[in-house]
GROMACS .gro file of C-alpha atoms in nm:
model
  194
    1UNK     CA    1  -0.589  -0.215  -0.967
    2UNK     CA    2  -0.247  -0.251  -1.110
    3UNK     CA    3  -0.115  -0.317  -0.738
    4UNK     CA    4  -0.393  -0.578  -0.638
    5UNK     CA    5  -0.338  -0.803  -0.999
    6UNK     CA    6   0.105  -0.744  -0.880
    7UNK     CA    7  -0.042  -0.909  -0.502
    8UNK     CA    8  -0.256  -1.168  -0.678
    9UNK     CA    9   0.036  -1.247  -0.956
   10UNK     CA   10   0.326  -1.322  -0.664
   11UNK     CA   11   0.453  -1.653  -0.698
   12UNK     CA   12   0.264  -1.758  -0.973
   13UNK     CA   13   0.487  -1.935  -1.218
   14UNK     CA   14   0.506  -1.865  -1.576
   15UNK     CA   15   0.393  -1.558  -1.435
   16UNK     CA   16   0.039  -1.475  -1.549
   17UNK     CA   17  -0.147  -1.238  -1.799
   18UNK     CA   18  -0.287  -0.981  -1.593
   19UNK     CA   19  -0.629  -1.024  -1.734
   20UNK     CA   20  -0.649  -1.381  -1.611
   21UNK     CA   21  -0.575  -1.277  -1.295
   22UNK     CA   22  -0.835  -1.029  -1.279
   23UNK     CA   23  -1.107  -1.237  -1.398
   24UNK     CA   24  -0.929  -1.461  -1.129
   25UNK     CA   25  -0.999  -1.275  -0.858
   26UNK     CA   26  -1.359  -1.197  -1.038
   27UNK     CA   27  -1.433  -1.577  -0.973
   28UNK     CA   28  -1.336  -1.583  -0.615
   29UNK     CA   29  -1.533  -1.260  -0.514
   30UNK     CA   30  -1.833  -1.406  -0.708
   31UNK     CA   31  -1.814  -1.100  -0.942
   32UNK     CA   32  -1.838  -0.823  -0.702
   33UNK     CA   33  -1.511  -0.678  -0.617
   34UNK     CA   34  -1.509  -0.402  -0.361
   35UNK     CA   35  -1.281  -0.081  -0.392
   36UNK     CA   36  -1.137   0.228  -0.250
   37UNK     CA   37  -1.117   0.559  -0.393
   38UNK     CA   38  -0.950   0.861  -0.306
   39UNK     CA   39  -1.186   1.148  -0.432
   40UNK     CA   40  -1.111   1.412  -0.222
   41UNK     CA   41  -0.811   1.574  -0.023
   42UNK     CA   42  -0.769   1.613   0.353
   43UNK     CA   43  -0.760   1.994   0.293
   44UNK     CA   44  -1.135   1.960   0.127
   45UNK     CA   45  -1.246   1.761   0.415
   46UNK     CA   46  -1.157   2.007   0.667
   47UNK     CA   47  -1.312   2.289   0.514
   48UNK     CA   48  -1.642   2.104   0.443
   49UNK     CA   49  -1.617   2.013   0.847
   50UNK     CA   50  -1.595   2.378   0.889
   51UNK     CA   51  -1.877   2.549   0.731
   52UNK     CA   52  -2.175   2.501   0.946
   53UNK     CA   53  -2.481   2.368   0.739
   54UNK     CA   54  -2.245   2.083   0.622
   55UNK     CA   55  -2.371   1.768   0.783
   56UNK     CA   56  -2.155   1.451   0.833
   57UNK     CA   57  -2.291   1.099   0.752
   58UNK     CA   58  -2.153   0.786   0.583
   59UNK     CA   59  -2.199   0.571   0.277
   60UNK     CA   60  -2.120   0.238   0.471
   61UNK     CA   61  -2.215  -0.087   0.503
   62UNK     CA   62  -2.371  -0.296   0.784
   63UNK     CA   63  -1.988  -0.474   0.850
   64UNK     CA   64  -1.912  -0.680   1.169
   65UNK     CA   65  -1.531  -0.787   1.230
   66UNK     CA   66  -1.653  -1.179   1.254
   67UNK     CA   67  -1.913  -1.397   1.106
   68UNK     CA   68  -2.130  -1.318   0.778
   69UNK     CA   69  -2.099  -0.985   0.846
   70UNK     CA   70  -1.711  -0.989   0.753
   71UNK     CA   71  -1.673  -0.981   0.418
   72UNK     CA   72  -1.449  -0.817   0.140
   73UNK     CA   73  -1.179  -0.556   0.202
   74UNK     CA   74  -1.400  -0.240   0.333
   75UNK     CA   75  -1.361   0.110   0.337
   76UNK     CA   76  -1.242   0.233   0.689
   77UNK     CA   77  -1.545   0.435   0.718
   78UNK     CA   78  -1.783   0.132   0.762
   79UNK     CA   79  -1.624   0.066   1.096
   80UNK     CA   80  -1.506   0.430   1.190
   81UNK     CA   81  -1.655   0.710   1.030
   82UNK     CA   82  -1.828   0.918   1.312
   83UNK     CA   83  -1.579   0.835   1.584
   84UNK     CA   84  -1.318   0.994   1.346
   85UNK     CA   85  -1.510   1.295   1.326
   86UNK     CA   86  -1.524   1.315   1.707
   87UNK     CA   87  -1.167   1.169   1.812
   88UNK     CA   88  -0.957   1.284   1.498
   89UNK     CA   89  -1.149   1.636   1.346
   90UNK     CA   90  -1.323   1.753   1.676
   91UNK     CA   91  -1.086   1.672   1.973
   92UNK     CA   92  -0.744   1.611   1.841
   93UNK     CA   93  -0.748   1.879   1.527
   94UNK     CA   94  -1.020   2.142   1.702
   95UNK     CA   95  -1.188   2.191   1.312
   96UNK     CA   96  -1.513   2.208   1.507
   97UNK     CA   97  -1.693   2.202   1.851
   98UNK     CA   98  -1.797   1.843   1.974
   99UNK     CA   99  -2.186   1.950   1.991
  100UNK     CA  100  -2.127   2.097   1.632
  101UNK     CA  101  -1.963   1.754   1.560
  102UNK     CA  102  -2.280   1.576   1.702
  103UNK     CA  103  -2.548   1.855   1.562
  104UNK     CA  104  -2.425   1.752   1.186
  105UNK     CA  105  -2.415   1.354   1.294
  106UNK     CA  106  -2.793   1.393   1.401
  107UNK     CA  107  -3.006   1.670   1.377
  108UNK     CA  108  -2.901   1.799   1.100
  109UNK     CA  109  -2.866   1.491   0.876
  110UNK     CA  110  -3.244   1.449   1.010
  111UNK     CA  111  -3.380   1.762   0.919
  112UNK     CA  112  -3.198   1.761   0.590
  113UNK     CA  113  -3.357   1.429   0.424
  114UNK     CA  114  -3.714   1.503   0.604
  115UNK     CA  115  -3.692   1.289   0.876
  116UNK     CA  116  -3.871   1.508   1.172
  117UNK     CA  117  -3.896   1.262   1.492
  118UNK     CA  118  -3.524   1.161   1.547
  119UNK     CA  119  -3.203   1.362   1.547
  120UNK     CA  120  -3.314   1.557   1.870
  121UNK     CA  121  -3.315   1.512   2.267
  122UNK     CA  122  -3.673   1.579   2.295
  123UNK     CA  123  -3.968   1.497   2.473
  124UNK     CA  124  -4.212   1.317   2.243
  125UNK     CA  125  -3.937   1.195   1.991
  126UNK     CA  126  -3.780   0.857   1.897
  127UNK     CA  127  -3.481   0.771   2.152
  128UNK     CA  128  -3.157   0.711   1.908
  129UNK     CA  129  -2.877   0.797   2.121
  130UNK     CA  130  -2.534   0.684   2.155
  131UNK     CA  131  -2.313   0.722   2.491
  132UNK     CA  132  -1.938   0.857   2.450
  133UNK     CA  133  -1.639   0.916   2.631
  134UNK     CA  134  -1.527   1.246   2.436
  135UNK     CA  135  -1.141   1.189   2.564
  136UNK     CA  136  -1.168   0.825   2.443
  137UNK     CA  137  -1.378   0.794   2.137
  138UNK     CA  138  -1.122   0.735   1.853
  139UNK     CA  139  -1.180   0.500   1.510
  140UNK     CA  140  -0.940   0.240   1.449
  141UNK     CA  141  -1.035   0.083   1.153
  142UNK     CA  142  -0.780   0.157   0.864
  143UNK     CA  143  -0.717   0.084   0.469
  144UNK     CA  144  -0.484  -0.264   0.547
  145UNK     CA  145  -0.672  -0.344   0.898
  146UNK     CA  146  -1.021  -0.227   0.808
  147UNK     CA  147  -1.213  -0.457   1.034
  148UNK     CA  148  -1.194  -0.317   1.341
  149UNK     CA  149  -1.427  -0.190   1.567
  150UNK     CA  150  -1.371   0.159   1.756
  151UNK     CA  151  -1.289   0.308   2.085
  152UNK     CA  152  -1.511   0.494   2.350
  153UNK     CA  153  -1.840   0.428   2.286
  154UNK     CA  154  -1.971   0.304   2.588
  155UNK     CA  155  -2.420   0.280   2.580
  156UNK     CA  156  -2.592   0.270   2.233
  157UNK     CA  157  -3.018   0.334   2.248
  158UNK     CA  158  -3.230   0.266   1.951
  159UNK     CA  159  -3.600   0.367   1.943
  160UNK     CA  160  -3.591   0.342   2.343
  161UNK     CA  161  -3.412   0.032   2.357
  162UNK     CA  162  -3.032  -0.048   2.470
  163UNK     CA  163  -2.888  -0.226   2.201
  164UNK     CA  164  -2.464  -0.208   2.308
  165UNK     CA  165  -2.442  -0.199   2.656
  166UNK     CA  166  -2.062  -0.111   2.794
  167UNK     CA  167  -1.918  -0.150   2.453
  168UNK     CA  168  -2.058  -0.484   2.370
  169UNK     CA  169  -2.375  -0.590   2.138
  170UNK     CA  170  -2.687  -0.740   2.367
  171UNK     CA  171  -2.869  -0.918   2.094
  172UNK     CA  172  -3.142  -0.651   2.058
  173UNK     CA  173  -3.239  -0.527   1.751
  174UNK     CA  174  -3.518  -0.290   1.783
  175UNK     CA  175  -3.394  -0.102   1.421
  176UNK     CA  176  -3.593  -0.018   1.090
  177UNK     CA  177  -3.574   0.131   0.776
  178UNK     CA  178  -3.693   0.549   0.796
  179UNK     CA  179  -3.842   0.687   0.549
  180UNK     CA  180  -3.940   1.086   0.543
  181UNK     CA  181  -4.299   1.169   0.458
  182UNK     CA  182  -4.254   1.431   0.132
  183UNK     CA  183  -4.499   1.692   0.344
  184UNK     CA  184  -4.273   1.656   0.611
  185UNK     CA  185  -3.957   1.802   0.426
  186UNK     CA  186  -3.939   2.108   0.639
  187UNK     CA  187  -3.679   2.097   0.852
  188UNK     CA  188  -3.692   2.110   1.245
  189UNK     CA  189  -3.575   2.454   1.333
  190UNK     CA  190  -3.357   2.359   1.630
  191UNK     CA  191  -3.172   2.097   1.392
  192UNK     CA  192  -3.103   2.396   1.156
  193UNK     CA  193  -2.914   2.623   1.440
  194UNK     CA  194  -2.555   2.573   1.454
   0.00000   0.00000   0.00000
């Protein structure tokens, strides 16, 4: 905080008490100021990548880099958080195999909140899929540049229906809200297997 009231304070003249420029900025972001924190180390975050019935998903917003959409000074993971897995933790670091990569993206993040009719290639279930180059896929959103959309995703399908077609959005939106059923907790045994 003290480094975004030093940004805010430049060039202000008499310079200003840092709690006016706090409630400041509280003005301008209509009272919702976004942050960042660190929480955990890189040396955590590979061994949680490592052990097998960890699953990988993301707090994030719905962010675009234009429009309403673009707002506030994100996280990095909004924009890049499963492409890192692939590009930076699967491919470039070899912490895990890309179909374990993909397992804990999907199948197991599925299983693991109740959710039994996605996650899987499989006849009879929902069709959420997403089309990668593995050599390519890389995130490039970051802390000063978060607003930035990634690398190598080619196709996106959800519930059937192509939604980014060669890397840009069509205008579908054939999305919802899931919600698991409580006596469907159990998870899918396939999702389970590493």
């Amino acid at each position: 905080m003290q480094q975004v009231i030093a940004q805010k304070s430049e060039g202000r003249e008499p310079r200003s008490d840092p709690l006016d420029v706090l409630f400041d900025l509280l003005i301008e972001e209509n009272g919702s100021v976004s942050t960042v924190y660190a929480h955990h180390t890189e040396p955590d975050m590979n061994l949680a990548l490592a052990q097998p019935w960890c699953s990988i998903g993301s707090d994030g917003s719905a962010l675009a880099i234009e429009g309403s959409l673009r707002r506030g000074n994100p996280h990095p993971r909004n924009f890049g958080t499963f492409p890192r897995v692939l590009g930076v933790y699967s491919r470039e670091r070899g912490l895990l195999r890309l179909e374990d990569a993909v397992r804990k993206m999907t199948s197991l993040n599925a299983a693991k909140i109740g959710i039994r009719n996605r996650g899987l290639l499989e006849a009879g279930l929902f069709a959420d899929v997403t089309l990668f180059d593995e050599n390519r896929i890389i995130d490039r959103s970051t802390y000063e540049a978060p607003f930035q959309y990634c690398e190598g995703i080619a196709f996106v399908i959800v519930n059937g229906r192509v939604v980014l077609d060669q890397g840009a959005h069509n205008g579908e939106r054939p999305g919802r809200a899931l919600r698991h059923v409580a006596s469907e907790v159990t998870p899918h045994r396939a999702a389970l297997r590493p």
